[in-house]
């Protein structure tokens, strides 16, 4: 039975979530070393989670002899530097989303871990929610036919730490913070080998006194013809809205990860417990989820990471995936600026994907546009004339 | 007590819905004359609804002495001609959606009824659903603050009559058929006086063997900075998806008009009743609505039309609104083709709308980006430095 | 086109709802006279609804020459007296729920209108909600097979007027106020001719300083073997919970009439509009319904009443139904006291209903208890041995 | 880091679920030995789950030197015997629900493990669902005030194995199979120390050709005055309905564990994947859950069991709890037969619970029944006269 000892770099909200997931249930793996730039926060964090060692030296954390895996839970502008240190130390490295602030930076990170030959996993938790894993499997098994459209939405009233709101440190605003999730969810449904060809995005700063965008919508055109659609906002009211919708030629999938999961509660305001992340109020109708670290995918994510590491295979979410996400976001930012569809510039490894197939059946040689059964049992056909292309009705007994 | 006698032009599905609504409950108004191009269909229709007279002459229908109101329930390419006849006859005219196949055609229709001085109403039922009316009133009363984003979605497996699928007769595909609803719903929430400035649209023919688009997504930028987003499809699986979402600076509204309205039913397949429009199956889990003509807005729509007529005021939905919708759709089609944001060309009567207001409060002169209460009761402020614009945290007791 | 002129007896909340429904849409019928015990309230009410005449004399209201129909919207203890006056005047009489405070009182009322020969309708609005009407039609068409169980639930934080809380004036507490709805909904699904045989009820006064019950649950055993289950409360938190569930041998129906109808709204508290009845707050997540008078059944109810009156037929809900409901409530009160199943004492007009049929199929003479398809395509049968009755598995290819 | 080696007794559906949960994520614990009465099933099971040893001797399984924990996943009639063997062997024993077929049998089992001094845990998974754990914590923190009513419902089309349907082997029908879950869920919300005083139950065999009940409803009166309500059925159509509702003086909780958890899917029938337990169809609208073993509580349940074992404390669900559940079910069966409220006969360890408190406030000495704010801002009080108890309105400025 293999176990893993983790150096947790970063002790903010995401560090808490990661450690809760890593230590959850009957886990074999533990956080052994915590690194924080602040002695005070590192100490409190270690106490909170029963972590034996903490340090304000990132090098010491990474190079600690007990540690075999480095988890990067730091602000975006610090990723490249610490991943390089981990790669040099020959340690496995798992990095929070987004991988980088730009595709260029992401590519350097990817090259670094690949040349070092260390295991690298992209901590894209929302691609690992139990619902998403099962839904992606359904799509892959053909349950909804060819995917034609994917909507992924993540909106809430805004992040908790200052650096998120700082365009330079974060690399952008709501697109970089939330869109990275949506884009990878969209790819998971549209197909990882389905090339994102180009992006059209709208972004604006409508509500907050910041330079970065607080609202954005982006359309992603895939090689197959499928359309991805991401919607992000830092000004949503009512909690955290995490929803995905997938349309296929043979079916539909709707996932709601947060505000409507079968847990509904009204309270006049008593009690004192934690209810849910990004909640705006502690009274009235509230919509908690059962087990956040599980339902947000953290548990399944780390399971895949360590199982993959032990099996010597790539995890479901790799640094390459993180790089693709950054490239799509770069295109989105360019598009928001140029107001044009912008190509996704990327070193593509995914091969080609054929166009969504029109499965046209015919009647007397005319393509069947639609077929209905009338109340009297007869068939009504809407046909496209084989010669003229004009469209006409035909009611038939057969 | 005034009553109205209606000439119903067209006896297809929409004619049925209109007549059902007109005759519903304890209505004072009746369809007196039915016009169909087909004697057989006109006869069946009149029998079905107890209509005293039917004819295959549109002129006879319009000019019938009992008739004071003409309802146009004909395919798009026939609107202009019959509206002209009604205007000439000095009759009130109510026209189904879309008003026309293009803004140019719509403008001619608008000019004709305005110069004739007849009452003209645009039968945009989905702006009259009881939920929409109440939600629009909530928005107008300020319940959700300034509107920042509106999503309106209408998708189903495709229309029932051949002419819808014919680009020339219909003026387009799913955008013209379904997008017209979405655009006017979006305008209702964003504000009728909030000018739609430009449109970016994606449209494709993914599934059906037709020339018109069967899937499309459009973004509409309004003068206030708000974004409208319409999603239409003729290849959706699972019934008819009719949903609207509105985000505001102070709140959120989600409306589901069809597939999830609090009526859920599982059946192993027995029984023989009609369940709901556009339903794909008569077994398994089904999601009917209670009273379709009411919940889809037909009843409130005709009430507004006749009440307005009697009161000598404009109805909520006018031919001018129909013309604006056509102009937005024209821009969407141009954009789908040019791949650019396209301006909405329109003779605007709605005045100007100010930009969504950022209500910035300050702390020591620094703009407050976000404010949270920590578990220990202290306030955490995320601030934008008044001099440098850099963003920093501040925890304070006051 | 017939029209009706109504004397509205009572100007409280229910009088408002009735008048709103009567005057709604393009109605042919009007309230002509309003009666209130209070000159002030009667005057305000008449002004609010545009009613030409109001009076503090119930005799004057009933006997007003314009009036053909008397609507009783008064507290329970006043029903018998005014219905007698209306019967004597030969006017049609429509009475709010419950018909009376006891089956004995209800029977006297029923006898009085029957001997007078006047039209009498029981204003049980919740049996007329559009969802209920369609669901009952589905059940009657066989969509869910034989009904085995019906749950009807109505709970809210308590009524608005003092007399409801007074056991003598109302005839009871939450059972009389809310249970009367539930019982008639249950009968509508179980079958109006399916005799309610006996009742077991629990009732308690858990929260409010009153003598009447504020919480109760009752079980009703029907002749067919079906079970009805009503749940009522005056201490529910979160709004008004109106839900019905029906189980049948071939299907299931779930209706939600109020708190989850596809209209969801979050507001930080601005705006000033009315949102919904029995709402506890004006901020946070709120769940309005679209058109309350329609969705709560008032519109369809009055339509049925007047249409039935004109057609010379009995309405869907008669005074006899009201009498049955009172008899079931009497049994419930006796049961809550005796702690026994209590028979429903009633002069039954509904004939007999056979026991729910077990449609047993056999395999080699053994009754099939359950049948499943295994992953490998074979059939698994759970069988009851024809001789011993012992239960065993059998996996078979055929 | 402690680990546990489990002997899994029983290789049916529940054995699969348990093993899936035990081996899930990064678990330290493993099933080491599988026991099945059938060599074939034992072999297939061990292969399926990578279990090193399997046997058809229950003694060998229990006494295997590697094994420290015995999990009983056998039919009800075999529990007592194998638990005795495990107790004799001094092994920890975890037993599936229900603990026994009667309170008498359960008491013997409880006494046996207590006198042997072995760790014993009751595998009541539905009390461990993430939603239930969080909701119980909310209730315990006071979020909904005093609990007044709990509804727990479990219904589906019937179990998969023959013995469930056999009254002697199972100890009953749907009450024993499903009611045991509901009763313990109800106790979790009403309070484990809140004594279940008496039970009234209805049970009938409506649909299946069996002797045991296939439908039942039971009411449980607790010492505090709270009412529990369980609803079970083996004839529900549409999947597996698992819902809990809790009403309190200050709030409401609604949990939906299966059919509506934010995962909705329509498929025309393609694909071949497993979707969800007890699903009736593989096409149309389907409602899977994300991760069944997690959402049904299996993962958190085993975590609590092993963590408690290691910490030397009692788990959340003990054999004593299982015994109480059996006692409540015994009372339910007696009541279904006698048609009376039947006392719960039990050796109670839980102390006493006070009556739900009426928090009555007064105005001028009169108890306030209800308080509302009128549109004009004044307070409306409904008061109970301090001398006469009669109820009256008062509108006041203060």
Tab-separated table of N, CA and C in Angstrom, chain B residues 93-202:
chain	number	residue	atom	x	y	z
B	93	UNK	N	-55.568	45.089	-35.886
B	93	UNK	CA	-54.839	43.934	-36.372
B	93	UNK	C	-53.812	43.474	-35.323
B	94	UNK	N	-53.859	42.172	-35.055
B	94	UNK	CA	-52.934	41.566	-34.097
B	94	UNK	C	-52.142	40.519	-34.861
B	95	UNK	N	-50.823	40.632	-34.840
B	95	UNK	CA	-50.003	39.757	-35.679
B	95	UNK	C	-49.085	38.867	-34.844
B	96	UNK	N	-49.059	37.611	-35.239
B	96	UNK	CA	-48.181	36.641	-34.576
B	96	UNK	C	-46.711	37.005	-34.783
B	97	UNK	N	-45.869	36.351	-34.028
B	97	UNK	CA	-44.420	36.589	-34.100
B	97	UNK	C	-43.807	35.690	-35.153
B	98	UNK	N	-42.696	36.028	-35.816
B	98	UNK	CA	-42.139	37.378	-35.839
B	98	UNK	C	-43.016	38.266	-36.703
B	99	UNK	N	-42.877	39.564	-36.525
B	99	UNK	CA	-43.719	40.467	-37.308
B	99	UNK	C	-43.450	40.278	-38.801
B	100	UNK	N	-42.153	40.117	-39.129
B	100	UNK	CA	-41.803	40.025	-40.548
B	100	UNK	C	-40.552	39.185	-40.714
B	101	UNK	N	-40.102	39.071	-41.965
B	101	UNK	CA	-38.896	38.289	-42.223
B	101	UNK	C	-37.640	39.127	-42.139
B	102	UNK	N	-37.790	40.439	-42.087
B	102	UNK	CA	-36.637	41.341	-42.024
B	102	UNK	C	-37.114	42.666	-41.445
B	103	UNK	N	-36.152	43.463	-40.996
B	103	UNK	CA	-36.505	44.774	-40.456
B	103	UNK	C	-37.126	45.653	-41.529
B	104	UNK	N	-36.652	45.496	-42.726
B	104	UNK	CA	-37.195	46.307	-43.821
B	104	UNK	C	-38.679	46.013	-44.023
B	105	UNK	N	-39.009	44.725	-44.093
B	105	UNK	CA	-40.408	44.334	-44.235
B	105	UNK	C	-41.211	44.782	-43.010
B	106	UNK	N	-40.616	44.617	-41.836
B	106	UNK	CA	-41.308	45.011	-40.599
B	106	UNK	C	-41.609	46.503	-40.595
B	107	UNK	N	-40.642	47.270	-41.089
B	107	UNK	CA	-40.820	48.730	-41.096
B	107	UNK	C	-41.963	49.140	-42.030
B	108	UNK	N	-42.044	48.471	-43.163
B	108	UNK	CA	-43.156	48.765	-44.086
B	108	UNK	C	-44.495	48.446	-43.426
B	109	UNK	N	-44.528	47.310	-42.712
B	109	UNK	CA	-45.763	46.926	-42.017
B	109	UNK	C	-46.120	47.957	-40.947
B	110	UNK	N	-45.107	48.353	-40.174
B	110	UNK	CA	-45.318	49.347	-39.116
B	110	UNK	C	-45.860	50.645	-39.706
B	111	UNK	N	-45.202	51.105	-40.777
B	111	UNK	CA	-45.641	52.364	-41.404
B	111	UNK	C	-47.086	52.251	-41.886
B	112	UNK	N	-47.425	51.116	-42.438
B	112	UNK	CA	-48.766	50.942	-43.008
B	112	UNK	C	-49.854	51.063	-41.930
B	113	UNK	N	-49.660	50.361	-40.791
B	113	UNK	CA	-50.712	50.445	-39.761
B	113	UNK	C	-50.712	51.817	-39.096
B	114	UNK	N	-49.538	52.432	-38.985
B	114	UNK	CA	-49.504	53.759	-38.369
B	114	UNK	C	-50.172	54.793	-39.256
B	115	UNK	N	-49.929	54.679	-40.563
B	115	UNK	CA	-50.579	55.666	-41.428
B	115	UNK	C	-52.086	55.412	-41.531
B	116	UNK	N	-52.482	54.145	-41.427
B	116	UNK	CA	-53.926	53.839	-41.439
B	116	UNK	C	-54.592	54.190	-40.117
B	117	UNK	N	-53.777	54.307	-39.061
B	117	UNK	CA	-54.330	54.680	-37.760
B	117	UNK	C	-55.102	53.575	-37.069
B	118	UNK	N	-54.867	52.331	-37.469
B	118	UNK	CA	-55.583	51.223	-36.804
B	118	UNK	C	-54.781	50.743	-35.596
B	119	UNK	N	-55.489	50.122	-34.679
B	119	UNK	CA	-54.829	49.514	-33.523
B	119	UNK	C	-54.018	48.316	-34.005
B	120	UNK	N	-52.783	48.224	-33.527
B	120	UNK	CA	-51.930	47.108	-33.959
B	120	UNK	C	-51.199	46.536	-32.755
B	121	UNK	N	-51.298	45.225	-32.580
B	121	UNK	CA	-50.634	44.572	-31.444
B	121	UNK	C	-49.757	43.431	-31.924
B	122	UNK	N	-48.618	43.298	-31.251
B	122	UNK	CA	-47.652	42.260	-31.623
B	122	UNK	C	-47.843	41.080	-30.671
B	123	UNK	N	-48.224	39.931	-31.205
B	123	UNK	CA	-48.609	38.794	-30.366
B	123	UNK	C	-47.375	38.019	-29.878
B	124	UNK	N	-46.598	38.655	-29.034
B	124	UNK	CA	-45.389	38.048	-28.462
B	124	UNK	C	-45.792	37.431	-27.120
B	125	UNK	N	-46.335	36.222	-27.194
B	125	UNK	CA	-46.932	35.608	-26.011
B	125	UNK	C	-45.953	35.426	-24.850
B	126	UNK	N	-44.702	35.094	-25.159
B	126	UNK	CA	-43.785	34.753	-24.057
B	126	UNK	C	-43.378	35.965	-23.219
B	127	UNK	N	-43.662	37.167	-23.718
B	127	UNK	CA	-43.478	38.345	-22.860
B	127	UNK	C	-44.678	38.546	-21.939
B	128	UNK	N	-45.688	37.726	-22.106
B	128	UNK	CA	-46.912	37.834	-21.307
B	128	UNK	C	-47.122	36.649	-20.376
B	129	UNK	N	-46.159	35.737	-20.265
B	129	UNK	CA	-46.407	34.644	-19.328
B	129	UNK	C	-46.574	35.254	-17.943
B	130	UNK	N	-47.417	34.673	-17.106
B	130	UNK	CA	-47.627	35.239	-15.769
B	130	UNK	C	-46.310	35.400	-15.008
B	131	UNK	N	-45.409	34.437	-15.174
B	131	UNK	CA	-44.113	34.569	-14.504
B	131	UNK	C	-43.341	35.768	-15.032
B	132	UNK	N	-43.326	35.927	-16.357
B	132	UNK	CA	-42.574	37.031	-16.944
B	132	UNK	C	-43.152	38.368	-16.516
B	133	UNK	N	-44.475	38.488	-16.544
B	133	UNK	CA	-45.101	39.764	-16.147
B	133	UNK	C	-44.710	40.120	-14.717
B	134	UNK	N	-44.762	39.127	-13.832
B	134	UNK	CA	-44.431	39.424	-12.441
B	134	UNK	C	-42.939	39.708	-12.283
B	135	UNK	N	-42.121	38.967	-13.011
B	135	UNK	CA	-40.672	39.162	-12.894
B	135	UNK	C	-40.263	40.521	-13.457
B	136	UNK	N	-40.856	40.916	-14.570
B	136	UNK	CA	-40.541	42.235	-15.133
B	136	UNK	C	-40.961	43.332	-14.145
B	137	UNK	N	-42.117	43.134	-13.518
B	137	UNK	CA	-42.553	44.119	-12.514
B	137	UNK	C	-41.557	44.177	-11.354
B	138	UNK	N	-41.038	43.031	-10.936
B	138	UNK	CA	-40.028	43.012	-9.869
B	138	UNK	C	-38.788	43.788	-10.284
B	139	UNK	N	-38.351	43.547	-11.501
B	139	UNK	CA	-37.163	44.251	-11.988
B	139	UNK	C	-37.436	45.748	-12.028
B	140	UNK	N	-38.595	46.121	-12.537
B	140	UNK	CA	-38.923	47.549	-12.645
B	140	UNK	C	-39.052	48.208	-11.269
B	141	UNK	N	-39.437	47.422	-10.264
B	141	UNK	CA	-39.551	47.985	-8.915
B	141	UNK	C	-38.190	48.050	-8.222
B	142	UNK	N	-37.157	47.531	-8.867
B	142	UNK	CA	-35.808	47.645	-8.307
B	142	UNK	C	-35.342	46.437	-7.504
B	143	UNK	N	-36.097	45.353	-7.513
B	143	UNK	CA	-35.770	44.213	-6.650
B	143	UNK	C	-34.410	43.590	-6.929
B	144	UNK	N	-33.939	43.681	-8.162
B	144	UNK	CA	-32.627	43.079	-8.434
B	144	UNK	C	-31.606	44.129	-8.882
B	145	UNK	N	-31.893	45.386	-8.617
B	145	UNK	CA	-30.947	46.433	-8.973
B	145	UNK	C	-30.861	46.641	-10.474
B	146	UNK	N	-29.688	47.069	-10.945
B	146	UNK	CA	-29.493	47.240	-12.387
B	146	UNK	C	-29.288	45.891	-13.050
B	147	UNK	N	-29.960	45.683	-14.160
B	147	UNK	CA	-29.792	44.426	-14.894
B	147	UNK	C	-28.439	44.429	-15.598
B	148	UNK	N	-27.674	43.348	-15.403
B	148	UNK	CA	-26.356	43.248	-16.056
B	148	UNK	C	-26.332	42.218	-17.168
B	149	UNK	N	-27.230	41.224	-17.091
B	149	UNK	CA	-27.168	40.102	-18.030
B	149	UNK	C	-28.509	39.416	-18.087
B	150	UNK	N	-28.956	39.081	-19.283
B	150	UNK	CA	-30.202	38.330	-19.448
B	150	UNK	C	-29.956	37.185	-20.415
B	151	UNK	N	-30.304	35.999	-19.983
B	151	UNK	CA	-30.249	34.839	-20.861
B	151	UNK	C	-31.674	34.411	-21.158
B	152	UNK	N	-31.985	34.229	-22.431
B	152	UNK	CA	-33.274	33.660	-22.781
B	152	UNK	C	-33.026	32.505	-23.723
B	153	UNK	N	-33.605	31.378	-23.403
B	153	UNK	CA	-33.335	30.155	-24.151
B	153	UNK	C	-34.649	29.530	-24.601
B	154	UNK	N	-34.732	29.219	-25.879
B	154	UNK	CA	-35.850	28.418	-26.371
B	154	UNK	C	-35.304	27.387	-27.333
B	155	UNK	N	-35.497	26.138	-26.967
B	155	UNK	CA	-35.009	25.050	-27.814
B	155	UNK	C	-36.025	23.910	-27.778
B	156	UNK	N	-36.161	23.211	-28.899
B	156	UNK	CA	-37.005	22.018	-28.983
B	156	UNK	C	-36.559	21.223	-30.199
B	157	UNK	N	-37.214	20.105	-30.473
B	157	UNK	CA	-36.716	19.272	-31.591
B	157	UNK	C	-37.089	19.764	-32.988
B	158	UNK	N	-37.778	20.896	-33.094
B	158	UNK	CA	-38.098	21.421	-34.423
B	158	UNK	C	-39.591	21.610	-34.605
B	159	UNK	N	-39.987	22.571	-35.488
B	159	UNK	CA	-41.402	22.917	-35.671
B	159	UNK	C	-42.172	21.870	-36.483
B	160	UNK	N	-43.498	22.007	-36.488
B	160	UNK	CA	-44.378	20.988	-37.055
B	160	UNK	C	-44.734	21.199	-38.533
B	161	UNK	N	-44.578	22.420	-39.052
B	161	UNK	CA	-45.018	22.677	-40.435
B	161	UNK	C	-43.827	22.906	-41.362
B	162	UNK	N	-44.032	22.502	-42.585
B	162	UNK	CA	-42.940	22.554	-43.566
B	162	UNK	C	-42.373	23.960	-43.765
B	163	UNK	N	-43.252	24.965	-43.778
B	163	UNK	CA	-42.769	26.305	-44.157
B	163	UNK	C	-41.732	26.851	-43.171
B	164	UNK	N	-41.806	26.462	-41.894
B	164	UNK	CA	-40.809	26.934	-40.929
B	164	UNK	C	-39.381	26.595	-41.361
B	165	UNK	N	-39.252	25.418	-41.986
B	165	UNK	CA	-37.920	24.899	-42.343
B	165	UNK	C	-37.408	25.512	-43.644
B	166	UNK	N	-38.251	26.306	-44.290
B	166	UNK	CA	-37.919	26.864	-45.606
B	166	UNK	C	-37.448	28.308	-45.414
B	167	UNK	N	-36.186	28.513	-45.669
B	167	UNK	CA	-35.546	29.788	-45.373
B	167	UNK	C	-36.249	30.972	-46.024
B	168	UNK	N	-36.727	30.780	-47.224
B	168	UNK	CA	-37.347	31.893	-47.935
B	168	UNK	C	-38.714	32.254	-47.357
B	169	UNK	N	-39.489	31.226	-47.081
B	169	UNK	CA	-40.822	31.498	-46.542
B	169	UNK	C	-40.767	32.044	-45.122
B	170	UNK	N	-39.795	31.547	-44.366
B	170	UNK	CA	-39.740	31.928	-42.959
B	170	UNK	C	-38.861	33.159	-42.721
B	171	UNK	N	-37.910	33.365	-43.626
B	171	UNK	CA	-36.969	34.473	-43.430
B	171	UNK	C	-35.724	34.039	-42.683
B	172	UNK	N	-35.611	32.746	-42.396
B	172	UNK	CA	-34.454	32.227	-41.655
B	172	UNK	C	-34.828	30.918	-41.009
B	173	UNK	N	-34.061	30.524	-40.003
B	173	UNK	CA	-34.310	29.244	-39.347
B	173	UNK	C	-34.680	29.432	-37.877
B	174	UNK	N	-33.890	28.810	-37.008
B	174	UNK	CA	-34.218	28.820	-35.577
B	174	UNK	C	-34.171	30.233	-34.993
B	175	UNK	N	-33.330	31.099	-35.535
B	175	UNK	CA	-33.280	32.478	-35.016
B	175	UNK	C	-34.619	33.167	-35.241
B	176	UNK	N	-35.129	33.064	-36.478
B	176	UNK	CA	-36.395	33.727	-36.779
B	176	UNK	C	-37.555	33.076	-36.025
B	177	UNK	N	-37.513	31.757	-35.913
B	177	UNK	CA	-38.622	31.049	-35.270
B	177	UNK	C	-38.618	31.254	-33.761
B	178	UNK	N	-37.474	31.106	-33.129
B	178	UNK	CA	-37.389	31.085	-31.669
B	178	UNK	C	-36.674	32.307	-31.098
B	179	UNK	N	-35.671	32.770	-31.828
B	179	UNK	CA	-34.894	33.906	-31.344
B	179	UNK	C	-35.742	35.155	-31.163
B	180	UNK	N	-36.779	35.304	-32.002
B	180	UNK	CA	-37.634	36.491	-31.863
B	180	UNK	C	-38.243	36.553	-30.471
B	181	UNK	N	-38.667	35.393	-29.934
B	181	UNK	CA	-39.155	35.354	-28.547
B	181	UNK	C	-38.056	35.820	-27.585
B	182	UNK	N	-36.905	35.191	-27.722
B	182	UNK	CA	-35.824	35.445	-26.757
B	182	UNK	C	-35.432	36.919	-26.741
B	183	UNK	N	-35.346	37.502	-27.931
B	183	UNK	CA	-34.888	38.892	-28.024
B	183	UNK	C	-35.853	39.825	-27.315
B	184	UNK	N	-37.145	39.576	-27.482
B	184	UNK	CA	-38.116	40.477	-26.858
B	184	UNK	C	-38.207	40.233	-25.348
B	185	UNK	N	-37.988	38.998	-24.926
B	185	UNK	CA	-37.901	38.727	-23.487
B	185	UNK	C	-36.698	39.464	-22.903
B	186	UNK	N	-35.579	39.373	-23.593
B	186	UNK	CA	-34.364	40.066	-23.135
B	186	UNK	C	-34.626	41.562	-23.021
B	187	UNK	N	-35.241	42.143	-24.067
B	187	UNK	CA	-35.561	43.572	-24.018
B	187	UNK	C	-36.484	43.904	-22.840
B	188	UNK	N	-37.442	43.012	-22.562
B	188	UNK	CA	-38.378	43.276	-21.462
B	188	UNK	C	-37.637	43.405	-20.135
B	189	UNK	N	-36.600	42.606	-19.946
B	189	UNK	CA	-35.846	42.665	-18.701
B	189	UNK	C	-34.763	43.752	-18.725
B	190	UNK	N	-34.095	43.900	-19.858
B	190	UNK	CA	-33.025	44.902	-19.934
B	190	UNK	C	-33.605	46.313	-19.974
B	191	UNK	N	-34.881	46.414	-20.359
B	191	UNK	CA	-35.526	47.723	-20.460
B	191	UNK	C	-35.844	48.038	-21.903
B	192	UNK	N	-37.113	48.343	-22.174
B	192	UNK	CA	-37.515	48.601	-23.556
B	192	UNK	C	-36.844	49.857	-24.117
B	193	UNK	N	-36.441	50.752	-23.212
B	193	UNK	CA	-35.782	51.970	-23.683
B	193	UNK	C	-34.267	51.855	-23.710
B	194	UNK	N	-33.785	50.664	-23.418
B	194	UNK	CA	-32.347	50.412	-23.405
B	194	UNK	C	-31.961	49.930	-24.805
B	195	UNK	N	-31.277	50.780	-25.539
B	195	UNK	CA	-31.053	50.503	-26.951
B	195	UNK	C	-30.140	49.300	-27.182
B	196	UNK	N	-30.573	48.341	-28.009
B	196	UNK	CA	-29.682	47.243	-28.393
B	196	UNK	C	-28.706	47.768	-29.428
B	197	UNK	N	-27.449	47.847	-29.062
B	197	UNK	CA	-26.473	48.554	-29.888
B	197	UNK	C	-25.908	47.674	-30.983
B	198	UNK	N	-25.468	46.465	-30.580
B	198	UNK	CA	-24.854	45.606	-31.581
B	198	UNK	C	-24.999	44.148	-31.188
B	199	UNK	N	-24.786	43.274	-32.143
B	199	UNK	CA	-25.043	41.848	-31.972
B	199	UNK	C	-23.873	41.040	-32.514
B	200	UNK	N	-23.523	40.001	-31.765
B	200	UNK	CA	-22.562	39.006	-32.256
B	200	UNK	C	-23.280	37.667	-32.218
B	201	UNK	N	-23.324	36.954	-33.316
B	201	UNK	CA	-24.048	35.688	-33.328
B	201	UNK	C	-23.237	34.577	-33.973
B	202	UNK	N	-23.464	33.393	-33.450
B	202	UNK	CA	-22.981	32.160	-34.067
B	202	UNK	C	-24.204	31.384	-34.515
